[in-house]
Structure formats: structure tokens, C-alpha cells
Coordinates of C-alpha atoms (C1' of nucleotides) in Angstrom, one line a residue:
Chain A
X1 CA 25.2 -7.7 8.8
X2 CA 24.4 -11.4 7.0
X3 CA 25.1 -10.2 3.7
X4 CA 28.2 -8.3 4.9
X5 CA 30.5 -10.7 5.6
X6 CA 32.7 -10.8 2.3
X7 CA 33.8 -7.2 1.4
X8 CA 33.6 -8.5 -2.2
X9 CA 33.5 -4.6 -3.1
X10 CA 33.8 -4.7 -6.9
X11 CA 34.9 -1.8 -8.8
X12 CA 33.1 -0.9 -12.2
X13 CA 35.0 0.3 -14.7
X14 CA 34.8 4.1 -14.6
X15 CA 34.1 4.1 -18.5
X16 CA 31.4 2.1 -18.3
X17 CA 29.0 3.3 -21.2
X18 CA 25.7 1.4 -20.7
X19 CA 23.9 3.5 -18.2
X20 CA 22.8 2.3 -14.8
X21 CA 18.9 0.9 -14.3
X22 CA 18.3 3.7 -12.3
X23 CA 19.1 6.1 -14.6
X24 CA 18.0 4.6 -17.4
X25 CA 14.8 4.8 -15.3
X26 CA 14.7 8.1 -14.4
X27 CA 16.0 9.2 -17.8
X28 CA 12.5 8.0 -19.4
X29 CA 10.3 10.7 -17.2
X30 CA 12.5 13.8 -17.3
X31 CA 15.8 15.1 -18.9
X32 CA 18.7 14.5 -16.7
X33 CA 21.5 17.1 -16.7
X34 CA 24.9 15.4 -17.2
X35 CA 25.8 16.4 -14.2
X36 CA 22.8 15.0 -12.1
X37 CA 23.7 11.7 -14.3
X38 CA 26.9 11.6 -12.7
X39 CA 25.9 12.0 -9.4
X40 CA 23.5 9.1 -9.6
X41 CA 26.0 6.7 -11.5
X42 CA 28.9 7.9 -8.4
X43 CA 26.2 6.6 -6.2
X44 CA 26.3 3.1 -7.7
X45 CA 30.3 2.5 -8.4
X46 CA 30.9 0.3 -5.2
X47 CA 28.6 -2.5 -6.0
X48 CA 28.6 -6.0 -4.1
X49 CA 26.7 -9.4 -5.3
X50 CA 24.7 -10.6 -2.6
X51 CA 23.8 -14.4 -2.9
X52 CA 19.7 -15.2 -3.1
X53 CA 17.5 -15.3 -0.1
X54 CA 20.0 -12.8 1.7
X55 CA 18.2 -10.3 4.2
X56 CA 19.2 -6.7 3.0
X57 CA 16.9 -4.9 5.2
X58 CA 15.5 -7.1 8.9
X59 CA 12.0 -5.3 9.9
X60 CA 12.8 -3.9 13.3
X61 CA 16.5 -3.3 13.2
X62 CA 18.6 -0.5 12.1
X63 CA 18.8 0.2 8.6
X64 CA 22.3 -0.5 8.0
X65 CA 22.9 0.9 4.2
X66 CA 20.8 2.5 1.8
X67 CA 21.4 1.0 -1.7
X68 CA 20.5 0.6 -5.1
X69 CA 19.8 -2.6 -6.5
X70 CA 21.6 -2.8 -9.7
X71 CA 21.5 -6.4 -10.9
X72 CA 18.8 -8.8 -9.5
X73 CA 15.6 -9.0 -7.5
X74 CA 14.4 -8.6 -4.4
X75 CA 11.3 -8.2 -2.3
X76 CA 10.2 -5.9 0.9
X77 CA 8.0 -7.7 2.9
X78 CA 6.4 -7.9 6.4
X79 CA 5.8 -10.6 8.5
X80 CA 3.0 -11.0 10.9
X81 CA 3.4 -12.5 14.4
X82 CA 1.6 -15.7 13.4
X83 CA 4.1 -16.1 10.4
X84 CA 1.7 -14.8 7.5
X85 CA 3.6 -13.0 5.2
X86 CA 2.8 -10.0 2.8
X87 CA 5.0 -8.8 -0.1
X88 CA 4.4 -5.0 0.1
X89 CA 6.9 -4.7 -3.3
X90 CA 8.9 -6.4 -5.7
X91 CA 12.2 -4.5 -5.7
X92 CA 13.8 -4.3 -9.3
X93 CA 16.8 -2.9 -10.9
X94 CA 17.1 0.7 -10.5
X95 CA 14.9 0.9 -7.3
X96 CA 16.3 2.0 -3.7
X97 CA 16.4 -0.5 -1.0
X98 CA 15.5 1.2 2.4
X99 CA 15.5 4.6 1.5
X100 CA 13.3 5.0 5.0
X101 CA 16.7 4.3 6.3
X102 CA 17.4 8.1 6.0
X103 CA 15.0 9.0 8.2
X104 CA 13.8 6.5 10.4
X105 CA 16.0 4.7 13.1
X106 CA 14.4 1.2 12.7
X107 CA 13.0 -0.6 9.5
X108 CA 9.4 -1.3 9.8
X109 CA 9.7 -4.2 7.0
X110 CA 12.1 -6.7 5.5
X111 CA 14.0 -6.9 1.8
X112 CA 15.1 -9.9 1.0
X113 CA 16.9 -10.8 -2.1
X114 CA 15.5 -13.4 -4.6
X115 CA 18.0 -13.9 -6.6
X116 CA 21.9 -13.7 -7.0
X117 CA 21.5 -9.8 -7.1
X118 CA 24.5 -6.8 -7.1
X119 CA 23.6 -4.1 -4.7
X120 CA 25.3 -0.5 -4.2
X121 CA 25.4 0.4 -1.0
X122 CA 25.8 4.0 0.5
X123 CA 25.9 5.8 3.1
X124 CA 22.7 7.9 4.0
X125 CA 25.3 10.8 4.4
X126 CA 25.9 10.4 0.9
X127 CA 22.1 10.9 -0.3
X128 CA 21.8 13.5 2.1
X129 CA 24.6 15.3 0.8
X130 CA 23.6 14.9 -2.8
X131 CA 20.6 16.5 -1.6
X132 CA 22.0 19.5 -0.2
X133 CA 24.2 19.9 -3.3
X134 CA 21.6 20.1 -5.8
X135 CA 18.2 20.8 -5.2
X136 CA 17.3 19.0 -8.7
X137 CA 18.7 16.2 -7.4
X138 CA 16.6 16.3 -4.1
X139 CA 13.6 16.6 -6.1
X140 CA 14.8 13.5 -8.4
X141 CA 14.7 11.6 -4.8
X142 CA 11.8 13.0 -3.5
X143 CA 9.8 12.1 -7.1
X144 CA 11.3 8.4 -6.6
X145 CA 10.1 8.3 -3.3
X146 CA 6.4 9.5 -4.3
X147 CA 6.3 7.5 -6.9
X148 CA 6.8 4.4 -4.9
X149 CA 4.2 5.6 -2.6
X150 CA 1.9 6.0 -5.7
X151 CA 2.6 2.3 -6.6
X152 CA 2.2 1.3 -3.0
X153 CA -1.3 3.2 -3.4
X154 CA -2.4 1.4 -6.7
X155 CA -2.0 -1.9 -5.0
X156 CA -3.5 -1.2 -2.0
X157 CA -6.7 -0.3 -3.9
X158 CA -6.2 -3.4 -6.2
X159 CA -5.9 -5.6 -3.0
X160 CA -8.7 -4.0 -1.3
X161 CA -11.3 -3.9 -4.4
X162 CA -10.2 -6.4 -6.6
X163 CA -10.8 -9.9 -7.7
X164 CA -7.7 -12.5 -7.8
X165 CA -8.4 -12.6 -11.6
X166 CA -7.8 -8.9 -11.8
X167 CA -5.2 -8.7 -8.9
X168 CA -3.0 -11.3 -11.1
X169 CA -3.9 -9.2 -13.9
X170 CA -2.4 -5.9 -12.1
X171 CA 0.6 -7.7 -10.8
X172 CA 1.8 -8.6 -14.1
X173 CA 1.2 -5.2 -15.8
X174 CA 3.4 -3.6 -12.7
X175 CA 6.1 -5.7 -13.4
X176 CA 6.1 -5.3 -16.8
X177 CA 6.3 -2.0 -16.8
X178 CA 8.8 -1.2 -14.3
X179 CA 11.1 -3.9 -15.7
X180 CA 10.7 -2.1 -18.8
X181 CA 11.8 1.1 -17.6
X182 CA 14.8 -0.5 -16.2
X183 CA 15.8 -1.9 -19.5
X184 CA 15.0 -5.3 -18.9
X185 CA 11.7 -6.2 -20.7
X186 CA 10.5 -6.3 -24.2
X187 CA 7.1 -4.8 -25.5
X188 CA 5.2 -8.0 -24.1
X189 CA 7.6 -10.4 -22.1
X190 CA 10.0 -10.1 -18.8
X191 CA 11.6 -12.4 -17.1
X192 CA 11.9 -12.5 -13.3
X193 CA 12.2 -15.1 -10.7
X194 CA 8.2 -15.3 -9.4
X195 CA 7.0 -18.5 -8.1
X196 CA 2.9 -18.7 -7.1
X197 CA 4.0 -18.4 -3.9
X198 CA 5.4 -15.0 -4.3
X199 CA 2.4 -14.3 -5.9
X200 CA 0.0 -15.0 -3.6
X201 CA 2.0 -13.3 -0.6
X202 CA 2.2 -10.1 -2.7
X203 CA -1.6 -10.4 -3.6
X204 CA -2.9 -11.4 -0.7
X205 CA -4.0 -15.0 -1.6
X206 CA -3.1 -18.6 -0.8
X207 CA -1.0 -20.7 -3.6
X208 CA -3.6 -23.0 -4.4
X209 CA -6.3 -20.1 -5.4
X210 CA -3.2 -18.1 -7.3
X211 CA -2.4 -21.6 -8.9
X212 CA -6.2 -22.0 -10.1
X213 CA -6.6 -18.4 -10.9
X214 CA -3.3 -18.1 -13.3
X215 CA -4.8 -21.2 -14.9
X216 CA -7.9 -19.4 -16.0
X217 CA -5.5 -17.0 -17.2
X218 CA -3.5 -18.9 -19.0
X219 CA -6.6 -20.3 -20.4
X220 CA -8.3 -16.9 -21.4
X221 CA -4.9 -16.3 -23.9
X222 CA -4.0 -13.7 -21.9
X223 CA -0.3 -14.7 -19.7
X224 CA 1.9 -17.2 -21.1
X225 CA 4.8 -18.6 -18.3
X226 CA 7.6 -20.6 -19.5
X227 CA 10.1 -20.9 -16.6
X228 CA 10.9 -17.8 -15.4
X229 CA 9.6 -15.8 -18.5
X230 CA 6.3 -14.3 -18.6
X231 CA 4.7 -13.1 -21.9
X232 CA 1.4 -11.1 -22.4
X233 CA 0.4 -11.5 -25.4
X234 CA -2.0 -8.7 -25.2
X235 CA -0.3 -5.9 -22.6
X236 CA -3.5 -3.6 -23.3
X237 CA -6.3 -6.3 -22.6
X238 CA -4.5 -7.3 -19.2
X239 CA -4.2 -3.4 -18.2
X240 CA -8.2 -3.2 -18.9
X241 CA -8.7 -6.0 -16.5
X242 CA -6.8 -5.0 -14.2
X243 CA -8.9 -2.0 -14.5
X244 CA -5.5 0.5 -15.5
X245 CA -6.3 3.3 -16.7
X246 CA -5.0 4.8 -20.1
X247 CA -1.2 6.0 -18.9
X248 CA -1.9 5.2 -15.4
X249 CA 1.9 5.7 -14.3
X250 CA 2.5 8.1 -17.0
X251 CA 0.6 10.1 -14.8
X252 CA 3.7 10.4 -12.4
X253 CA 5.6 12.1 -15.1
X254 CA 6.9 15.0 -12.8
X255 CA 5.5 18.0 -12.4
X256 CA 7.8 21.0 -14.0
X257 CA 8.1 22.8 -11.0
X258 CA 10.1 20.9 -8.9
X259 CA 12.4 19.0 -11.0
X260 CA 13.2 21.4 -14.1
X261 CA 14.2 24.0 -12.1
X262 CA 17.9 24.4 -11.0
X263 CA 18.0 28.0 -10.4
X264 CA 15.5 29.6 -13.2
X265 CA 12.1 28.3 -13.1
X266 CA 10.6 27.4 -16.6
X267 CA 7.0 28.0 -17.4
X268 CA 5.7 25.1 -19.5
X269 CA 2.4 25.2 -18.7
X270 CA -0.3 22.9 -20.5
X271 CA -4.4 22.8 -20.4
Chain B
X1 CA -12.0 25.0 -8.7
X2 CA -14.9 23.3 -6.2
X3 CA -13.9 24.5 -3.4
X4 CA -11.7 27.8 -5.0
X5 CA -15.2 29.6 -5.6
X6 CA -15.5 31.7 -2.5
X7 CA -11.9 33.2 -1.4
X8 CA -12.6 33.9 2.1
X9 CA -9.2 33.8 2.9
X10 CA -9.1 34.3 6.9
X11 CA -6.1 35.5 8.3
X12 CA -5.5 33.7 11.5
X13 CA -4.0 36.8 14.1
X14 CA -0.4 35.9 14.2
X15 CA 0.2 35.8 17.7
X16 CA -2.0 32.8 18.0
X17 CA -0.7 30.8 21.3
X18 CA -1.9 26.9 20.5
X19 CA 0.6 25.4 18.2
X20 CA -0.7 23.8 14.7
X21 CA -1.7 20.0 14.6
X22 CA 1.6 19.7 12.4
X23 CA 3.5 21.3 14.6
X24 CA 2.0 19.3 17.5
X25 CA 2.7 16.2 15.8
X26 CA 6.0 16.6 14.6
X27 CA 6.9 17.9 18.0
X28 CA 6.3 14.2 19.6
X29 CA 9.0 13.0 17.0
X30 CA 11.5 15.5 16.9
X31 CA 13.3 18.6 18.6
X32 CA 11.7 21.1 16.4
X33 CA 13.8 24.4 16.1
X34 CA 11.9 27.9 16.8
X35 CA 12.5 28.7 13.1
X36 CA 11.6 25.4 11.9
X37 CA 8.6 26.0 14.1
X38 CA 8.0 29.8 12.7
X39 CA 8.5 28.3 9.0
X40 CA 6.0 25.8 9.4
X41 CA 3.5 28.2 11.0
X42 CA 3.7 30.6 8.6
X43 CA 2.9 27.7 5.9
X44 CA -0.6 27.7 7.8
X45 CA -1.4 31.5 8.4
X46 CA -3.8 31.7 5.6
X47 CA -6.5 29.3 5.9
X48 CA -9.8 28.8 4.0
X49 CA -12.9 27.0 5.8
X50 CA -14.2 24.1 3.0
X51 CA -17.8 22.4 3.3
X52 CA -18.3 18.6 3.7
X53 CA -18.3 16.4 0.3
X54 CA -16.1 18.9 -0.9
X55 CA -13.8 17.3 -3.7
X56 CA -10.1 18.7 -2.8
X57 CA -8.2 16.7 -5.1
X58 CA -9.5 14.9 -8.3
X59 CA -7.7 12.0 -9.4
X60 CA -6.4 12.5 -13.1
X61 CA -6.5 16.3 -13.3
X62 CA -4.0 18.5 -12.3
X63 CA -2.7 18.9 -8.7
X64 CA -3.9 22.6 -7.7
X65 CA -2.3 23.3 -4.2
X66 CA -0.8 21.7 -1.8
X67 CA -2.3 22.3 2.0
X68 CA -2.5 21.3 5.3
X69 CA -5.7 20.1 6.9
X70 CA -5.8 22.4 9.8
X71 CA -8.9 21.2 11.4
X72 CA -12.0 18.6 10.5
X73 CA -11.2 15.6 8.3
X74 CA -10.8 13.9 4.9
X75 CA -10.6 11.0 2.9
X76 CA -7.6 10.3 -0.1
X77 CA -9.6 7.6 -2.3
X78 CA -9.6 6.3 -5.5
X79 CA -12.6 5.2 -7.8
X80 CA -12.2 2.3 -10.0
X81 CA -13.5 2.5 -13.6
X82 CA -16.7 0.3 -12.5
X83 CA -17.5 2.9 -9.3
X84 CA -15.6 1.0 -6.6
X85 CA -14.1 2.8 -4.4
X86 CA -11.1 2.0 -2.0
X87 CA -10.1 4.6 0.1
X88 CA -6.3 4.7 0.5
X89 CA -5.7 6.9 3.8
X90 CA -8.2 9.5 6.0
X91 CA -6.4 12.7 6.3
X92 CA -6.7 14.1 9.9
X93 CA -5.6 17.8 11.2
X94 CA -1.8 17.9 10.6
X95 CA -1.6 16.0 7.5
X96 CA -0.2 17.4 4.0
X97 CA -2.7 16.8 1.2
X98 CA -1.2 16.5 -2.1
X99 CA 1.8 16.8 -1.3
X100 CA 2.7 14.6 -4.6
X101 CA 1.6 17.7 -6.6
X102 CA 4.7 18.9 -6.2
X103 CA 6.8 16.2 -8.3
X104 CA 3.7 15.2 -10.1
X105 CA 1.9 16.5 -13.3
X106 CA -1.4 14.8 -12.2
X107 CA -3.3 13.4 -9.5
X108 CA -3.7 9.5 -9.0
X109 CA -6.0 9.9 -6.8
X110 CA -8.7 12.0 -5.2
X111 CA -9.1 14.0 -1.7
X112 CA -12.7 14.7 -0.2
X113 CA -13.6 16.5 2.8
X114 CA -15.7 14.5 5.3
X115 CA -17.2 17.3 7.2
X116 CA -16.5 21.0 7.5
X117 CA -12.9 21.5 6.8
X118 CA -9.9 24.0 7.4
X119 CA -7.1 23.9 5.4
X120 CA -4.5 26.1 4.4
X121 CA -3.7 26.1 1.1
X122 CA -0.2 26.9 -0.3
X123 CA 2.0 26.9 -3.4
X124 CA 4.5 24.3 -4.2
X125 CA 6.9 26.7 -5.0
X126 CA 6.5 27.9 -1.3
X127 CA 7.3 24.1 0.1
X128 CA 10.0 23.8 -2.3
X129 CA 11.8 26.9 -1.4
X130 CA 11.6 25.9 2.4
X131 CA 13.6 23.0 1.4
X132 CA 16.0 24.7 -0.4
X133 CA 16.5 27.1 2.5
X134 CA 16.7 24.8 5.8
X135 CA 18.0 21.1 5.0
X136 CA 16.4 20.1 8.2
X137 CA 13.0 21.2 6.9
X138 CA 13.6 19.3 3.6
X139 CA 14.3 16.3 5.9
X140 CA 11.5 16.7 7.8
X141 CA 8.8 16.8 5.1
X142 CA 10.5 14.0 3.8
X143 CA 10.1 12.3 6.9
X144 CA 6.4 12.8 6.8
X145 CA 6.0 11.8 3.5
X146 CA 8.4 8.4 4.3
X147 CA 5.7 8.1 7.4
X148 CA 2.9 8.4 5.0
X149 CA 4.3 5.5 3.2
X150 CA 5.1 3.3 6.3
X151 CA 1.5 3.8 7.3
X152 CA 0.5 2.6 3.6
X153 CA 2.6 -0.5 3.9
X154 CA 1.1 -1.4 7.2
X155 CA -2.2 -0.7 5.8
X156 CA -1.8 -2.7 2.8
X157 CA -0.3 -5.6 5.1
X158 CA -3.6 -5.3 6.8
X159 CA -5.8 -5.7 3.3
X160 CA -3.4 -8.7 2.4
X161 CA -3.2 -10.7 5.1
X162 CA -6.0 -9.8 7.9
X163 CA -9.5 -10.8 8.8
X164 CA -11.9 -8.3 8.8
X165 CA -12.4 -8.6 12.6
X166 CA -8.7 -7.6 13.1
X167 CA -8.7 -4.8 9.8
X168 CA -11.3 -2.8 12.2
X169 CA -8.9 -3.3 15.2
X170 CA -6.5 -2.1 12.9
X171 CA -8.0 1.0 11.7
X172 CA -9.3 1.8 15.1
X173 CA -5.6 2.0 16.5
X174 CA -4.2 3.5 13.6
X175 CA -7.0 6.5 14.1
X176 CA -6.7 6.8 18.0
X177 CA -3.1 7.0 17.4
X178 CA -2.8 9.0 14.9
X179 CA -5.7 11.6 16.5
X180 CA -3.7 11.6 19.4
X181 CA -0.7 13.3 17.4
X182 CA -2.5 16.0 16.3
X183 CA -3.8 16.6 19.8
X184 CA -7.4 15.2 18.9
X185 CA -7.7 12.3 21.0
X186 CA -7.4 11.2 25.1
X187 CA -6.3 8.3 25.9
X188 CA -8.7 6.0 24.4
X189 CA -11.2 7.8 22.8
X190 CA -11.6 10.0 19.5
X191 CA -14.4 12.0 17.6
X192 CA -14.1 11.2 13.9
X193 CA -17.0 11.4 11.2
X194 CA -16.8 7.7 10.2
X195 CA -19.7 5.8 8.7
X196 CA -19.6 1.9 8.0
X197 CA -19.7 2.9 4.7
X198 CA -16.1 4.9 5.2
X199 CA -15.2 2.0 7.3
X200 CA -15.9 -0.6 4.2
X201 CA -14.3 1.0 1.5
X202 CA -11.1 1.9 3.6
X203 CA -10.8 -1.8 4.2
X204 CA -11.4 -3.5 1.5
X205 CA -15.1 -4.8 3.0
X206 CA -18.6 -4.6 2.2
X207 CA -20.8 -2.3 4.4
X208 CA -23.0 -5.6 5.4
X209 CA -19.6 -7.1 6.5
X210 CA -18.5 -4.1 8.8
X211 CA -21.5 -4.3 10.5
X212 CA -21.4 -7.9 11.5
X213 CA -17.9 -7.4 12.8
X214 CA -18.5 -4.5 14.3
X215 CA -21.2 -6.0 16.1
X216 CA -18.6 -8.4 17.3
X217 CA -16.0 -6.0 18.4
X218 CA -18.8 -4.5 20.0
X219 CA -20.4 -7.6 21.8
X220 CA -16.1 -8.3 22.8
X221 CA -16.1 -5.0 24.5
X222 CA -13.5 -3.7 22.9
X223 CA -15.1 -0.7 21.1
X224 CA -18.0 1.4 22.1
X225 CA -19.2 4.2 19.6
X226 CA -21.3 6.7 20.3
X227 CA -22.5 9.0 17.4
X228 CA -19.0 10.3 16.4
X229 CA -16.8 9.2 19.4
X230 CA -15.4 5.9 19.1
X231 CA -14.1 4.7 22.8
X232 CA -11.6 1.6 22.9
X233 CA -11.7 0.4 26.4
X234 CA -8.6 -1.2 25.9
X235 CA -6.4 -0.3 23.2
X236 CA -3.6 -2.4 24.5
X237 CA -6.1 -5.8 23.5
X238 CA -7.2 -4.3 20.2
X239 CA -3.5 -3.1 18.9
X240 CA -2.7 -7.2 20.1
X241 CA -5.5 -8.1 17.6
X242 CA -4.1 -6.0 15.4
X243 CA -1.1 -7.6 15.0
X244 CA 0.4 -4.2 16.1
X245 CA 3.9 -4.9 18.2
X246 CA 4.9 -2.9 20.8
X247 CA 5.6 0.9 19.7
X248 CA 5.0 0.4 16.2
X249 CA 4.8 3.4 14.9
X250 CA 7.1 5.1 17.5
X251 CA 9.5 3.2 15.2
X252 CA 9.4 5.7 12.7
X253 CA 11.4 7.8 15.4
X254 CA 13.6 9.7 13.1
X255 CA 16.8 8.9 12.5
X256 CA 20.0 11.6 13.8
X257 CA 21.4 12.1 10.6
X258 CA 19.3 13.7 8.3
X259 CA 17.0 15.8 10.7
X260 CA 19.1 16.5 13.6
X261 CA 22.0 18.3 11.2
X262 CA 21.2 21.9 11.1
X263 CA 24.8 22.4 10.2
X264 CA 25.5 23.0 6.5
X265 CA 28.2 23.6 4.4
X266 CA 25.7 25.9 2.5
X267 CA 23.0 28.3 3.1
X268 CA 21.6 27.9 6.1
X269 CA 19.7 31.1 7.0
X270 CA 17.8 32.1 9.9
X271 CA 14.1 33.1 9.2
Chain C
dC1 C1' -42.6 16.1 11.0
dG2 C1' -41.0 13.6 7.2
dA3 C1' -37.5 12.2 3.9
dA4 C1' -33.4 10.3 3.2
dA5 C1' -29.2 8.3 5.2
dA6 C1' -27.4 5.1 8.2
dA7 C1' -27.6 1.2 10.8
dT8 C1' -29.2 -3.3 11.2
dT9 C1' -30.9 -8.5 10.1
dG10 C1' -31.4 -12.7 7.7
dA11 C1' -31.1 -15.3 3.5
dT12 C1' -28.4 -16.9 0.0
dT13 C1' -24.3 -17.3 -2.7
dT14 C1' -19.9 -16.5 -4.1
dT15 C1' -14.9 -16.3 -3.7
dG16 C1' -11.1 -18.0 -2.0
dA17 C1' -8.7 -20.7 2.1
dT18 C1' -7.5 -25.0 3.9
dC19 C1' -6.6 -29.8 3.5
dA20 C1' -5.1 -33.5 1.2
dA21 C1' -3.1 -35.9 -2.5
dC22 C1' -0.3 -36.1 -6.2
dT23 C1' 2.7 -34.9 -10.3
dC24 C1' 6.2 -32.7 -12.7
dC25 C1' 10.9 -31.6 -13.0
dG26 C1' 16.0 -30.3 -11.9
dG27 C1' 19.4 -31.4 -9.1
dT28 C1' 22.6 -35.0 -6.7
dG29 C1' 24.4 -38.8 -5.1
dG30 C1' 25.3 -43.2 -5.7
Chain D
dC1 C1' 22.8 -43.6 -15.8
dC2 C1' 19.3 -43.7 -12.6
dA3 C1' 16.8 -43.6 -8.2
dC4 C1' 15.8 -40.3 -5.3
dC5 C1' 14.6 -36.5 -3.0
dG6 C1' 12.8 -31.7 -2.4
dG7 C1' 10.2 -27.9 -4.1
dA8 C1' 6.9 -26.0 -6.9
dG9 C1' 3.2 -26.7 -9.5
dT10 C1' -1.8 -29.1 -10.1
dT11 C1' -5.9 -31.1 -8.7
dG12 C1' -10.2 -32.2 -6.1
dA13 C1' -12.8 -32.0 -2.4
dT14 C1' -14.7 -29.5 1.4
dC15 C1' -15.4 -25.2 4.4
dA16 C1' -15.4 -20.5 6.0
dA17 C1' -15.2 -16.0 5.3
dA18 C1' -17.4 -12.4 3.2
dA19 C1' -20.5 -10.3 -0.7
dT20 C1' -24.8 -10.0 -1.9
dC21 C1' -29.3 -9.5 -2.0
dA22 C1' -33.6 -7.7 0.5
dA23 C1' -36.2 -5.8 3.4
dT24 C1' -36.3 -3.3 7.9
dT25 C1' -35.4 0.0 11.8
dT26 C1' -33.2 3.9 13.5
dT27 C1' -31.1 7.9 13.2
dT28 C1' -30.3 12.3 11.4
dC29 C1' -31.4 16.6 9.5
dG30 C1' -34.2 20.1 7.0

DNA sequence: CGAAAAATTGATTTTGATCAACTCCGGTGG
DNA sequence: CCACCGGAGTTGATCAAAATCAATTTTTCG
């Protein structure tokens, strides 16, 4: 409702060359058929610009739309009755917003933009239809959802068992990797509208403690923050601190079964 | 591999009357067509008994099977390199084990039984085929996966922002509710093989602190533990402490769109 | 019965929260 | 141009929650 007011739909020129963050991300994990790419890009042709601090989804209310975040940044979070906030994850370009909206009547958490952001909304039905038309695309959507669940699990482990130092290291590694997927980060740095309060709410810490721990990471030469740009001089070392094993998320490489199977299953087994 | 050794497949009599925990759970959220029920029950005809403390899935290895937990209990957890353990969730009857196995090449976390348990393994392909044959069943599986993700998010919020007292209250409420879904708990008590160490690893606490906090909950008359039976004399009060709003998980009632939509342009075939 | 696992308890330490300034910086308006 | 404002970041002091260490008791179970 809130962000719905100005119906300033912008039609992207259909002949856009550069792939969306979504297809870029997917392309790094699996071979996309041209028609899969077409279907995914088609979802995003109608985009909409949303100002900062806008609630795209409100916990407890019905989902209005499903969308893909095309450009900008958002958080998915939950407020406790007494006002405490926990950020469940950061939403970066190429991520779906409110994919649950397809199957749940009401939202269990909120989503808010962090800066001026472009989203591509579409109806739930559009997704369902796409899934029905192509089993492969259904598999891709399920894969994306599972990937998100895996990241949630990792986060849970980090919150449950890691120190503040480790948690911050973890978050920086995660953001670097995810923004790289979207083609928005280079080898060791990224730009993202983080504040210490956001870090605190994402990691279950107080802002004061985030500040002190960040100071320590800076002193240790592991993180450099200049404005909105975060540089990780030694991502490997940071990943070690974050308890991330070699190729942690590379693990999410899709299994051949569901995703490389338009009609004919190919047997690509390794041992 | 481990639990695979004795191929003691037990064929349930096909005319079993009582529904599986899975269909019981689903039935509480949505109207299942008879043929959906048949398909779900068919998945579980071949079941296998697994002893306690058996690893059904091992992090870092390929998934072997997908299965449904029919009877018993398990945990999904992750070990950090230095041995710390975080339990990601408890697996109760009616839950899938390793649903990610459909789409990921390797498991990112482990699953271990807590007691003698019956699981119904089946191939990934079986699920994919079911989903392709009936969009409604595909929707149901996606709904189950989303429900799990929602519970994960809730857990994350609890770990990030709640005290030990609140966390324990939360976990007891969650288990009560989930076991009720499976038809395994009455209004205010359930039986489950919990130890204080398990509670600690699930909630990101030390066992000592769990012990003290549990003592406090007991003293406050909110939890009674006798052997493996947990009684919550006042689930409402406990839910309040756990920061659970009215009908928290009832929120996961499915949206009509995806799940009440048997009519499909394509092959919706009868079973 | 006896060993091992689980639960309990006390003492102490550590981590991180809370409270309270205070600084730095980027606007914004006079 | 500059004073001022507000938000974010920084710092110190203190407090509280939870971890850790170390026994000890109770329960479970072969």
C-alpha cells in the first residue's frame, strides 16, 4: 500500500543487453537455457522505484506482491512486541522479496528498503504459471528458496554459537559473496548501506558492542570501511575467522537431478 | 551409508487406516484431495527402522536419500570446525529430511536420530515426479519448505534477541505445537527425547545455563518435566513470554492461490 | 550392582548490554 | 559562509547475563 502510491511504472527497453542480477546470479550456479533466461527477464520488465525506508512487506498483513529486487538494498526483519528488532537477512539485487507470499496468507516478517531501490513486482500467479510451464524453472525457484534457507541456517549457527568478532566476520563474508553473485562487488570490496545499528540488529548484538568489535577488526587489518564501501583486505583470513569452510556456499551447487532435467535426465555423477 | 546396512524394508499393510503424521499435519492447514493423500501416503509405504544416534545426513557429503520421518525424532545440526554444535531444528514425525537434497549437490548440515526412529526414504526423482504430475502437490511441498523457513526465521529472531528464559519458553511452545500437528501431543503436554544438552545446542546456550533457567521456569510453574514428558501447565502464559503473538504459526495458513488450484492447463492426471 | 550419562550446584570469569557523554560529519537554513 | 541540528559513530564506566570451571548428585541402563 505505502509504496504503491506512485504508479510510476518504468518499462525497460526490451533490448537491454546486460542481464539482471537474478539471471547473473543463477548463471553462476547452473546453465540457463535461453528460454529460461527469457522467462526470468520477462518477470522483471516492469520495475518501480521505491524510496528509502519504505516497507515493502509488513508482518501480519497479507502479502501484496511478490517482487525481485533489481537495484538497491533492503532488509527482512521482525519486530518483537516490545520493539526489539532482529534482521533476518539483507536483500540484495537478484533476491526475491516475499516469495512466501505465494503460499502463505499473511507475512510473518517485514521488508524495508534501505535506500532508493528498484523492484520488479509481479503476481503470485505469474510465478505459479511459470513453474507449471517449465519444470526446470520450478526447480530453479525451489533452488533459490532452498539457498535462502541454507543461508538462514548458517546465520542461525553463527548467532547461536559464535562470538561477536566471528559474527561480524561472517556477515562481511556473506555480503561480499552475495554481492559478487549479483555482479556488484569485486574481489575484495563492496558497497552497501550498512550502519552499525543494522549490523547490530542483524547479528543480535548491541550497537556499542558492534562498534568496539568493528574497531578490533579494523585494527587487525581485516576490514576497512570508508563511507559505504567495505573492503576486506584478506577475505580468506576473514572466512577462517567466520568458521566458513572452503567453498561453503559453493556447496549449494545444484544437484543434477531436478535442475538439468527438462525432459531427459543426464547422468553426471561424480564420486 | 551408515544406516543403510540392514535393508530391512518393512512393507506397511496397504490398508492402513490411520493417516501418517505428514498428512495429518497437512490436513490441519488445507483440504487435501483424496488423490493427494494417496500420493503422500504412497511415498511412505516403504519404511525403515533406524537406531538412535544414527547420522541420516552428513554435512559436506552428498545427500543419499530424501525421506519422511514417520516415527521417532531427530535433529538437524551443524558442527563448527572446533566442535561447537548448533542444532538448527528438531525433526518430528511428518517432517521431511533432506528436502534440499533435491536441489543441492551436497548437504550443508547433518541429521541425526535421537532415538529409535522410522523413516520412509524415497528418491529425489519421486518427489520431482509428483510435483510435475500435480501442481497442487508441488505447491504443498513448496508450502512445507516455506513453513520450515518461517520456523527457522522465528528461531533466528529468538536466538538473536531473546534471553535464555524466553528462548526456552519459545522452544517448548514450538515443540508442543509441532507435535500437536503430528497428532503426538495433547493440549498441554508432549513426549520428546530432550536432554539439557540438546536444549543448549538448539538455543545457543551452555548446558549449565539451561539447567538454571529451566529450574526457574519450573519454579515459576510454567514447565514440568518428568522423564521425557514435558507438561506446560499454561501454554498461553508461556507463549507470551516467548514473544509469540496470537496465532503465530496459524499465520502460515496457505494462500488460496497456489494450493487450491487443481485446474491446470496441463496434465493434471488422476492417480 | 556398578558404570556412564545427565542433571545439579557453587564459584568465578568473560562477554556483551546498558547508561551516559561526547565527537564527527553532512546537511540546511539564515 | 557559517551556525546549528540531528544522526551516526566513538568512548568510558558500570552492570548483567551467560560461559566456564569444578565438583557432586541423580538417573539410567546394561
